[in-house]
XYZ file of C-alpha atoms in Angstrom:
674
model
C -1.717 -7.703 -37.446
C -2.162 -8.108 -33.684
C -5.645 -7.476 -32.457
C -6.454 -4.576 -30.120
C -6.792 -7.047 -27.251
C -3.202 -8.235 -27.479
C -1.430 -8.455 -24.152
C 1.557 -6.394 -24.978
C 2.845 -4.718 -28.032
C 6.428 -5.678 -28.785
C 7.103 -2.083 -29.673
C 7.430 0.343 -26.741
C 6.209 3.174 -28.971
C 2.645 1.857 -28.703
C 2.497 2.435 -24.927
C -0.437 4.565 -23.883
C 1.596 6.188 -21.116
C 4.123 8.984 -21.365
C 5.682 9.443 -17.969
C 7.725 12.611 -18.046
C 9.099 12.110 -14.578
C 10.116 8.544 -15.232
C 11.626 9.428 -18.567
C 13.731 12.077 -16.911
C 14.977 9.451 -14.480
C 15.744 7.040 -17.266
C 17.768 9.626 -19.153
C 19.918 10.224 -16.084
C 20.329 6.538 -15.405
C 23.858 5.187 -15.942
C 24.420 2.993 -18.924
C 24.896 -0.743 -18.659
C 28.617 -0.374 -19.306
C 29.112 2.186 -16.543
C 27.030 0.112 -14.150
C 29.061 -3.026 -14.773
C 32.259 -1.002 -14.517
C 31.251 0.209 -11.072
C 30.420 -3.325 -10.009
C 33.784 -4.559 -11.304
C 35.689 -1.843 -9.436
C 33.840 -2.650 -6.228
C 34.527 -6.352 -6.645
C 38.227 -5.741 -7.320
C 38.568 -3.587 -4.235
C 36.836 -6.079 -1.983
C 38.779 -9.032 -3.319
C 41.998 -7.230 -2.433
C 40.969 -7.169 1.233
C 39.831 -9.789 3.670
C 36.172 -10.654 3.156
C 35.572 -10.416 6.898
C 36.256 -6.676 6.819
C 33.202 -5.984 4.683
C 30.499 -4.756 7.044
C 28.762 -1.961 5.184
C 26.239 -4.119 3.337
C 25.084 -7.695 4.021
C 26.109 -10.155 1.348
C 23.304 -11.593 -0.718
C 23.436 -15.246 -1.787
C 27.022 -15.279 -2.933
C 27.639 -17.961 -5.475
C 30.843 -19.006 -7.216
C 28.844 -19.016 -10.444
C 28.210 -15.262 -10.225
C 30.883 -13.193 -11.891
C 30.955 -9.882 -13.673
C 30.901 -11.743 -16.942
C 27.911 -13.867 -16.009
C 25.278 -14.110 -18.712
C 22.675 -12.586 -16.392
C 24.793 -9.483 -15.823
C 24.549 -8.400 -19.446
C 21.553 -7.275 -21.409
C 19.920 -9.965 -23.495
C 17.549 -9.496 -26.379
C 14.573 -9.301 -24.029
C 16.045 -6.686 -21.688
C 14.672 -3.556 -23.335
C 13.951 -1.853 -19.993
C 17.318 -0.841 -18.515
C 15.551 0.473 -15.406
C 14.542 -3.112 -14.612
C 17.799 -4.791 -15.577
C 20.046 -2.332 -13.721
C 19.685 -0.248 -10.607
C 19.015 3.457 -11.012
C 21.722 4.077 -8.395
C 25.142 2.656 -9.335
C 27.001 0.725 -6.667
C 29.851 2.455 -4.848
C 33.237 1.018 -3.997
C 31.982 0.179 -0.481
C 28.916 -1.718 -1.687
C 29.060 -5.281 -2.965
C 25.937 -6.860 -4.438
C 26.265 -10.496 -5.416
C 22.755 -10.986 -6.748
C 21.444 -10.323 -10.225
C 19.377 -7.139 -10.006
C 16.570 -8.572 -12.134
C 16.185 -11.470 -9.659
C 16.836 -9.743 -6.331
C 16.959 -5.958 -6.243
C 19.963 -4.086 -4.890
C 19.062 -2.085 -1.789
C 21.644 -1.155 0.841
C 19.593 1.514 2.614
C 18.910 0.202 6.121
C 16.072 2.687 6.618
C 14.030 0.610 4.164
C 13.646 -2.153 6.718
C 10.907 -3.018 9.207
C 10.227 -5.677 11.849
C 7.037 -7.719 11.538
C 5.585 -8.212 15.021
C 2.376 -7.545 16.900
C 2.229 -4.575 19.261
C 0.265 -5.670 22.327
C -0.084 -2.064 23.463
C -2.519 -1.572 20.573
C -5.744 -3.451 19.836
C -5.735 -6.198 17.244
C -5.935 -4.798 13.722
C -9.407 -5.803 12.617
C -10.258 -5.645 8.929
C -12.680 -2.863 8.136
C -14.861 -3.575 5.118
C -15.098 -0.279 3.265
C -17.901 0.043 0.744
C -17.620 2.112 -2.425
C -20.268 4.661 -3.486
C -23.655 3.252 -4.439
C -23.190 4.062 -8.106
C -20.224 1.655 -8.203
C -22.363 -1.193 -6.871
C -25.160 -0.235 -9.260
C -22.841 -0.126 -12.277
C -21.281 -3.464 -11.265
C -24.618 -5.273 -11.018
C -25.921 -3.700 -14.232
C -22.817 -4.784 -16.150
C -23.130 -8.326 -14.759
C -26.814 -8.414 -15.700
C -26.112 -7.243 -19.263
C -23.250 -9.708 -19.599
C -25.427 -12.581 -18.397
C -28.398 -11.563 -20.552
C -26.385 -11.224 -23.744
C -24.522 -14.448 -23.018
C -27.704 -16.479 -22.605
C -29.198 -14.904 -25.731
C -26.100 -15.834 -27.741
C -26.267 -19.392 -26.404
C -29.985 -19.663 -27.215
C -29.661 -18.547 -30.820
C -26.270 -20.148 -31.332
C -27.532 -23.648 -30.510
C -30.149 -23.241 -33.215
C -28.371 -21.347 -35.973
C -24.662 -22.043 -35.357
C -24.657 -25.612 -34.116
C -20.999 -26.416 -35.013
C -19.800 -23.816 -32.492
C -21.984 -25.245 -29.707
C -21.587 -28.953 -30.423
C -19.666 -29.511 -27.172
C -22.715 -28.287 -25.212
C -25.280 -30.493 -26.984
C -25.914 -34.278 -26.880
C -24.016 -36.191 -29.572
C -24.961 -39.696 -30.722
C -26.741 -40.437 -27.484
C -23.911 -39.130 -25.246
C -24.581 -36.334 -22.813
C -22.197 -33.341 -23.055
C -19.315 -33.407 -20.597
C -19.441 -29.617 -20.291
C -22.944 -28.436 -19.569
C -24.164 -25.003 -20.554
C -24.490 -23.833 -16.960
C -21.055 -25.093 -15.888
C -19.196 -23.508 -18.786
C -21.194 -20.287 -19.064
C -18.847 -18.305 -16.821
C -15.777 -19.661 -18.607
C -17.074 -18.793 -22.048
C -18.854 -15.511 -21.402
C -16.772 -13.779 -18.723
C -13.387 -15.388 -18.380
C -13.075 -15.749 -22.140
C -13.205 -11.981 -22.543
C -10.039 -11.564 -20.459
C -8.066 -14.685 -21.360
C -5.207 -12.483 -22.536
C -4.903 -11.212 -18.949
C -4.808 -14.687 -17.401
C -2.480 -17.677 -17.664
C 0.281 -15.480 -19.054
C 3.187 -17.653 -20.295
C 6.531 -16.578 -18.863
C 10.153 -17.619 -19.098
C 13.208 -17.238 -16.921
C 13.398 -16.703 -13.168
C 10.223 -15.285 -11.556
C 12.107 -12.939 -9.263
C 11.968 -9.174 -8.902
C 11.260 -9.035 -12.619
C 9.801 -11.591 -14.967
C 9.997 -12.114 -18.721
C 6.611 -12.565 -20.398
C 6.015 -13.961 -23.852
C 4.214 -11.500 -26.113
C 1.027 -12.833 -27.686
C -2.149 -11.654 -29.386
C -5.482 -13.047 -30.546
C -7.398 -12.831 -33.808
C -10.522 -14.720 -32.657
C -11.704 -12.808 -29.582
C -9.344 -14.598 -27.194
C -10.436 -18.097 -28.189
C -6.799 -18.800 -29.030
C -3.606 -16.875 -28.323
C -0.743 -16.567 -30.809
C 2.789 -16.008 -29.549
C 4.695 -13.407 -31.552
C 8.109 -14.728 -30.543
C 8.885 -11.494 -28.710
C 9.631 -11.142 -25.001
C 9.084 -8.331 -22.536
C 10.762 -7.927 -19.170
C 8.293 -6.586 -16.623
C 8.256 -5.736 -12.941
C 6.850 -8.769 -11.139
C 4.349 -7.893 -8.407
C 2.287 -11.054 -8.830
C 4.403 -14.096 -7.846
C 4.446 -15.898 -4.495
C 8.107 -15.120 -3.907
C 7.896 -13.486 -0.524
C 11.529 -13.844 0.571
C 12.997 -13.791 -2.922
C 14.451 -17.313 -2.834
C 13.458 -18.014 -6.442
C 16.911 -17.053 -7.670
C 18.737 -18.800 -10.458
C 22.067 -18.011 -8.787
C 23.171 -18.258 -5.173
C 23.790 -20.649 -2.340
C 20.368 -22.288 -2.516
C 20.570 -22.941 -6.239
C 24.065 -24.361 -5.791
C 22.671 -26.801 -3.226
C 19.940 -27.782 -5.681
C 22.516 -28.470 -8.390
C 24.550 -30.634 -6.043
C 21.446 -32.578 -4.987
C 20.720 -33.422 -8.624
C 24.273 -34.653 -9.078
C 24.113 -36.834 -5.967
C 20.442 -37.887 -5.738
C 18.965 -37.439 -9.206
C 15.672 -35.749 -9.991
C 13.209 -38.130 -8.313
C 12.991 -40.939 -5.786
C 10.397 -42.751 -7.929
C 8.230 -43.965 -5.082
C 5.863 -43.018 -2.293
C 6.973 -42.240 1.232
C 5.604 -45.517 2.614
C 7.333 -47.601 -0.041
C 10.727 -46.807 -1.552
C 10.475 -43.028 -1.843
C 12.052 -41.931 1.454
C 15.620 -40.639 1.358
C 17.986 -38.938 3.764
C 16.833 -35.601 2.395
C 13.240 -36.354 3.405
C 14.327 -37.225 6.932
C 16.517 -34.122 7.194
C 13.753 -31.889 5.825
C 11.122 -33.206 8.242
C 13.427 -32.781 11.237
C 14.294 -29.283 10.070
C 10.638 -28.299 9.593
C 9.746 -29.539 13.083
C 12.572 -27.522 14.580
C 11.697 -24.469 12.499
C 8.040 -24.309 13.573
C 8.735 -25.407 17.165
C 6.912 -28.751 17.125
C 7.951 -32.285 18.100
C 7.669 -33.816 14.654
C 6.596 -33.019 11.110
C 5.802 -34.739 7.834
C 6.087 -33.320 4.341
C 3.895 -33.740 1.291
C 4.664 -33.152 -2.377
C 1.734 -30.763 -2.898
C 0.430 -27.981 -0.692
C -3.197 -28.422 -1.787
C -3.011 -32.159 -1.066
C -1.582 -31.491 2.387
C -4.961 -30.146 3.483
C -7.244 -32.243 1.311
C -5.631 -35.588 2.214
C -4.687 -35.126 5.882
C -7.789 -33.377 7.255
C -9.859 -36.563 6.609
C -7.299 -38.410 8.729
C -7.845 -35.993 11.615
C -11.651 -35.990 11.805
C -14.423 -38.379 10.810
C -17.987 -39.358 11.563
C -19.096 -38.043 14.930
C -16.580 -35.198 14.831
C -17.199 -31.515 14.249
C -15.118 -29.216 12.044
C -15.582 -25.475 12.529
C -14.184 -23.561 9.568
C -13.721 -19.907 8.694
C -16.028 -18.926 5.847
C -13.073 -17.772 3.724
C -10.849 -20.800 4.238
C -9.018 -22.139 1.201
C -10.683 -24.628 -1.151
C -8.240 -27.350 -0.075
C -9.533 -27.062 3.498
C -13.140 -27.233 2.334
C -12.485 -30.308 0.221
C -10.654 -32.019 3.079
C -13.482 -31.227 5.479
C -16.099 -32.625 3.091
C -14.120 -35.796 2.487
C -13.693 -36.415 6.207
C -17.374 -37.215 6.813
C -17.393 -34.924 9.841
C -20.124 -32.397 10.485
C -19.024 -28.961 9.250
C -20.072 -25.574 10.599
C -18.859 -22.184 9.385
C -18.309 -18.913 11.239
C -17.935 -15.382 9.876
C -14.514 -14.463 8.588
C -12.114 -13.789 11.465
C -15.059 -12.822 13.690
C -14.288 -14.076 17.181
C -17.765 -13.234 18.470
C -19.286 -15.414 15.755
C -16.843 -18.217 16.579
C -17.571 -18.114 20.299
C -21.326 -18.026 19.724
C -21.049 -21.038 17.433
C -18.868 -22.915 19.934
C -21.443 -22.420 22.684
C -24.224 -23.659 20.439
C -22.530 -26.794 19.076
C -21.007 -27.861 22.383
C -24.237 -27.431 24.319
C -26.414 -29.121 21.671
C -24.045 -31.939 20.712
C -24.545 -34.072 17.627
C -27.712 -33.610 15.546
C -30.681 -35.858 16.443
C -28.881 -37.838 19.170
C -27.407 -34.827 21.033
C -24.463 -36.971 22.057
C -21.188 -35.158 22.739
C -18.917 -34.695 19.759
C -16.022 -37.105 19.525
C -13.778 -34.116 18.827
C -14.121 -30.484 17.809
C -11.557 -29.195 15.304
C -11.358 -25.476 14.508
C -9.556 -24.741 11.227
C -8.315 -21.266 10.333
C -5.638 -19.758 8.128
C -2.748 -17.739 9.469
C -2.920 -15.357 6.507
C -5.875 -15.458 4.144
C -4.830 -15.590 0.505
C -7.599 -13.449 -0.999
C -8.239 -10.999 1.832
C -4.733 -10.498 3.203
C -6.091 -10.656 6.763
C -4.170 -12.168 9.689
C -5.960 -14.509 12.065
C -6.750 -13.162 15.534
C -4.609 -15.843 17.150
C -4.468 -14.454 20.720
C -8.269 -14.519 20.959
C -8.521 -17.987 19.414
C -5.963 -19.334 21.906
C -8.021 -17.781 24.707
C -11.183 -19.484 23.393
C -9.274 -22.747 23.061
C -8.413 -22.676 26.744
C -12.071 -22.166 27.601
C -13.870 -24.519 25.202
C -11.176 -27.214 24.841
C -11.237 -27.654 21.072
C -8.358 -28.689 18.811
C -6.826 -25.962 16.664
C -5.544 -26.423 13.091
C -3.778 -23.460 11.448
C -2.985 -23.300 7.756
C 0.165 -21.186 7.429
C 0.577 -21.509 3.680
C 1.061 -17.748 3.260
C 2.234 -16.712 6.723
C 5.150 -19.091 7.323
C 8.383 -17.337 6.451
C 6.581 -14.063 5.736
C 5.353 -13.011 9.202
C 7.156 -12.595 12.482
C 10.559 -11.109 13.350
C 12.150 -14.530 12.740
C 9.889 -15.589 9.860
C 8.240 -18.379 11.867
C 4.665 -17.417 10.979
C 1.724 -16.182 13.038
C 2.951 -17.756 16.283
C 6.165 -15.787 15.897
C 4.286 -12.639 14.910
C 2.071 -12.770 18.018
C 4.847 -14.188 20.250
C 2.740 -17.231 21.102
C 4.333 -20.617 21.858
C 3.699 -23.109 19.027
C 2.789 -25.719 21.621
C -0.489 -23.814 22.070
C -1.497 -25.055 18.609
C -2.409 -28.686 17.960
C -1.670 -28.831 14.214
C 0.440 -26.458 12.147
C 0.207 -26.781 8.390
C 2.186 -24.830 5.827
C 3.573 -24.864 2.307
C 7.010 -24.366 0.789
C 5.782 -22.565 -2.319
C 5.500 -19.013 -1.010
C 8.493 -18.115 1.150
C 10.961 -20.904 0.426
C 10.998 -20.944 -3.378
C 10.100 -24.639 -3.527
C 6.986 -26.845 -3.657
C 4.979 -29.046 -1.317
C 3.598 -28.713 2.185
C 4.002 -29.956 5.751
C 2.027 -30.961 8.820
C 3.622 -30.415 12.250
C 2.456 -31.495 15.680
C 3.193 -34.044 18.370
C 5.110 -37.156 17.377
C 2.131 -39.381 18.165
C -0.112 -37.314 15.912
C 2.354 -37.143 13.029
C 3.130 -40.870 13.165
C -0.579 -41.592 12.855
C -1.006 -39.192 9.946
C 1.831 -40.852 8.040
C -0.273 -44.010 7.847
C -3.815 -42.639 7.669
C -3.201 -39.716 5.298
C -3.718 -40.560 1.635
C -0.539 -38.764 0.588
C 1.670 -41.260 2.437
C 0.796 -44.419 0.510
C -0.353 -42.854 -2.775
C 1.474 -39.578 -3.519
C 4.892 -39.375 -5.133
C 7.569 -38.273 -2.669
C 9.033 -34.776 -3.008
C 11.870 -34.683 -5.541
C 15.449 -34.293 -4.181
C 16.082 -30.914 -5.902
C 12.955 -29.496 -4.274
C 14.025 -30.904 -0.906
C 17.451 -29.321 -1.283
C 15.819 -25.933 -1.908
C 13.600 -26.394 1.164
C 16.487 -27.377 3.427
C 18.836 -24.655 2.169
C 16.321 -21.813 2.374
C 14.910 -22.868 5.746
C 18.366 -23.412 7.229
C 19.379 -19.944 6.059
C 16.423 -18.433 7.926
C 17.268 -20.368 11.102
C 21.029 -20.002 10.887
C 23.493 -22.878 11.168
C 25.668 -23.566 14.214
C 28.558 -25.979 14.424
C 27.221 -27.803 17.492
C 23.713 -28.351 18.917
C 22.561 -25.657 21.308
C 19.792 -26.078 23.891
C 16.830 -23.814 23.274
C 15.079 -22.009 26.099
C 11.452 -21.032 25.792
C 10.957 -17.302 25.978
C 7.170 -17.376 26.146
C 4.678 -17.329 28.989
C 0.958 -16.825 29.440
C -0.385 -13.889 31.347
C -2.345 -14.741 34.538
C -5.699 -14.176 32.855
C -4.685 -16.275 29.866
C -6.061 -13.759 27.397
C -2.822 -12.168 26.282
C 0.398 -13.988 25.570
C 3.539 -12.012 26.306
C 7.280 -12.619 26.278
C 8.857 -13.709 29.514
C 11.425 -10.968 29.482
C 12.364 -8.020 27.367
C 15.633 -9.577 26.200
C 14.879 -11.797 23.228
C 16.934 -14.954 22.893
C 17.376 -16.166 19.324
C 15.099 -18.990 18.330
C 16.737 -22.393 17.909
C 19.349 -22.541 15.197
C 19.964 -25.712 13.262
C 23.088 -27.766 14.071
C 25.336 -28.322 11.084
C 25.175 -32.093 11.570
C 21.416 -31.956 10.891
C 22.094 -30.903 7.299
C 23.435 -33.126 4.530
C 27.204 -33.292 4.715
C 27.550 -32.118 1.117
C 25.439 -28.976 1.633
C 27.840 -26.095 2.215
C 26.004 -22.799 2.473
C 27.786 -19.459 1.979
C 28.578 -17.588 5.161
C 25.817 -15.001 4.698
C 23.254 -17.802 4.425
C 24.735 -19.982 7.161
C 24.810 -17.256 9.814
C 21.253 -16.139 9.017
C 22.183 -12.515 8.292
C 20.885 -12.575 4.744
C 17.572 -14.158 5.731
C 17.053 -11.571 8.462
C 17.604 -8.861 5.867
C 15.075 -10.495 3.552
C 12.432 -10.755 6.278
C 12.844 -7.095 7.204
C 12.768 -5.965 3.577
C 9.563 -7.909 2.986
C 7.951 -6.302 6.047
C 8.883 -2.816 4.815
C 7.723 -3.400 1.233
C 4.408 -4.929 2.340
C 3.672 -2.173 4.811
C 4.728 0.577 2.407
C 2.612 -0.706 -0.488
C -0.417 -1.216 1.760
C -0.178 2.217 3.402
C 0.752 3.975 0.160
C -2.273 2.675 -1.731
C -4.526 3.738 1.124
C -3.094 7.239 1.150
C -3.706 7.449 -2.590
C -7.411 6.823 -1.992
C -7.863 3.159 -2.928
C -9.968 0.658 -0.979
C -7.480 -1.871 0.365
C -8.161 -5.065 2.286
C -5.831 -6.956 4.547
C -3.365 -6.514 7.386
C -0.679 -3.861 7.119
C 2.118 -6.478 7.445
C 0.514 -8.877 4.984
C 2.485 -9.629 1.787
C -0.900 -9.963 0.075
C -2.329 -6.539 -0.780
C -5.793 -6.669 -2.441
C -6.865 -3.530 -4.295
C -10.631 -3.511 -4.793
C -11.782 -2.847 -8.368
C -15.381 -4.133 -7.985
C -16.536 -3.979 -11.610
C -15.370 -7.126 -13.482
C -15.302 -5.144 -16.713
C -12.464 -3.032 -15.339
C -10.259 -6.029 -14.512
C -8.862 -6.671 -17.999
C -8.458 -2.939 -18.622
C -6.488 -2.588 -15.392
C -4.181 -5.465 -16.336
C -3.571 -4.165 -19.859
C -2.904 -0.611 -18.700
C -0.450 -1.778 -16.038
C 1.299 -3.907 -18.644
C 1.454 -0.941 -21.030
C 3.047 1.230 -18.348
C 6.725 2.198 -18.491
C 8.225 -0.017 -17.182
C 5.666 -2.814 -17.684
C 4.110 -4.245 -14.521
C 2.604 -7.735 -14.293
C -0.362 -7.970 -11.918
C -2.901 -10.638 -11.004
C -6.637 -9.941 -10.919
C -9.139 -12.116 -9.087
C -12.884 -12.530 -9.388
C -15.467 -15.313 -9.177
C -15.179 -18.107 -8.043
C -12.232 -17.090 -5.826
C -14.205 -14.035 -4.692
C -17.739 -12.805 -5.167
C -18.617 -11.069 -8.437
C -19.038 -7.659 -6.834
C -15.686 -7.720 -4.979
C -13.353 -8.262 -7.934
C -9.838 -7.127 -7.133
C -6.211 -6.889 -8.125
C -3.916 -8.810 -5.787
C -0.397 -7.471 -5.330
C 2.303 -9.670 -3.809
C 5.357 -7.606 -2.811
C 8.587 -9.461 -2.219
C 11.846 -8.972 -0.373
C 13.386 -8.899 -3.849
C 11.736 -5.553 -4.610
C 13.436 -2.286 -3.851
C 11.808 0.845 -2.514
C 11.990 2.292 -6.041
C 10.028 -0.712 -7.336
C 7.207 -0.044 -4.881
C 7.323 3.627 -5.928
C 6.828 2.509 -9.533
C 3.833 0.362 -8.616
C 2.280 3.204 -6.618
C 2.761 5.693 -9.442
C 1.234 3.307 -11.955
C -1.750 2.596 -9.700
C -2.223 6.304 -9.067
C -2.459 7.033 -12.790
C -4.468 3.963 -13.799
C -6.758 4.282 -10.793
C -7.564 7.858 -11.704
C -8.485 6.872 -15.246
C -10.648 3.898 -14.194
C -12.301 5.675 -11.237
C -10.971 3.286 -8.572
C -10.219 5.753 -5.770
C -13.162 5.429 -3.431
C -11.417 5.021 -0.084
C -12.067 7.247 2.897
C -9.502 8.958 5.073
C -6.733 11.444 4.469
C -5.275 11.473 0.966
C -1.745 12.291 -0.080
C -0.289 13.036 -3.462
C 1.934 10.447 -5.076
C 5.092 12.530 -4.585
C 4.359 12.948 -0.878
C 3.774 9.207 -0.488
C 7.097 8.356 -2.136
C 9.071 11.036 -0.294
C 7.663 10.139 3.144
C 7.724 6.367 2.737
C 9.704 5.633 5.903
C 7.488 7.905 7.992
C 4.403 6.307 6.463
C 5.585 2.763 7.235
C 6.340 3.445 10.886
C 3.187 5.481 11.510
C 0.677 2.829 10.437
């Protein structure tokens, strides 16, 4: 018998929710047979005409492997939720969707689109830290105190009366324990209580939906037992911002061809025998994409920061870091040997005050000038969802003459009208930044990271960074995914085209504005810069599909953020951020929130975060909307949060509140009024 703490019951009858409205929608939903029949009729009609005449709906990742009889177009044994496997609205004869709905949702409504860009007529959107009522803080600290007290009492008596269960924490035969009591206390006493909500094993493509493996525990989460069952759930937790994690489509076809031609690995480091034509093409493409002279790529995003920051700064240098920078930045800064100072999160007054102090005082003891001052910030902060105040930092850079390093792991591809990150979002020339870092894991459906800058800088980092001589080179299939997805965002032209800068600084240098009101497209990639065997479908090659994805992501992010606020939740982050943290505060509510969302109809997979990623008292759920989600998917998430939040007493936000029906009905108005 599964224990009460099991993740998911294989039987839908055990769900604790009975959504009358949703059930009424499901009963009116067309069957799988009628849905596929409509798709087949639409496909037959379009095939009888010239493909160029289809203008009603942009094509989505058309692949020769996608047919009406494809295995992903029929229900499998794990597709018990028809509302996730098939669209609630059947396609018409004028609409052609060439993606699998479970991987990339079908949405032809152009009103569910938005452009991600900064409005200079309005002040920068500062994050306002909203505190809950005092009884929430009191209950949170009391629960943490009780948890800690009982945990230490159990450890004290357990080491004396149940020694076999605590042997790994006690000296054995003269050897000290590898895991000390203090180091493992949090893992055993807090995280262990919600293991069923973490590290959830999944299978299949992590797209719009995801298939989770059902499991349960009979020993208080010490071990998990898989039942063999599977559950398809709405995926609001994966870093799949632009929806490129598809198992079908032009990008996946390029990956297959790369395996056939180049194998699965280069079996070497970049400075030895691991460089291939794909590495050279990818680095040139990344440099062109971010607007820098040159770029290098690394096989791991975490290692990109931790191994290249020590090559940028050393003894006698100063690194100024945001207090909420990623752990990879902190590790890289510590390994560099440079002096490290921290300023308050995204607080430009704190940064300027610190700059005045450190520049005027110089190095400790000797007061000599610093060899270099390197300010490191993130474009989009992964736990807070806040966007860096780049215009102000660029203004300070012009005054205090420091070097600027921006980590765009989460912002590249996700922000800006062209998906080029925070520089694109704020319309700031990339040349204003000294070092641009980013990863391929969030928006490009791949793995690894990059460093972009001047050619002199990048050439030096290739030799001095530890990843060059020691790390395995990125595998060819991953490179093919990077090149295909990035080229689709840029668009491919048959011949090289000169690019004209459309940026200029205002006379005071405090605000960066476009040179003219007519926007010229950012540089497209010449076809001869791609591998000769990589033939992208027309919708990918001309950039139309990527533009649709970027606009869908902007709408979904803004809608989810604004909708949760209107429902009364405390939400952190920028309104255009694809990271939407919902504050829960009490760690005891985290596992309950996850289990209730997973028991919803349809099931929803969410990620919850607490210490050490955040402080104990600011535990949160972190939603990651994607371009693959439809407006109806965001409606489902909002309805689930509205019900679960009411049960768990999570609605402590200030401001005007709307009902859930009003939020869903006025979604477009809500998005454009934020």
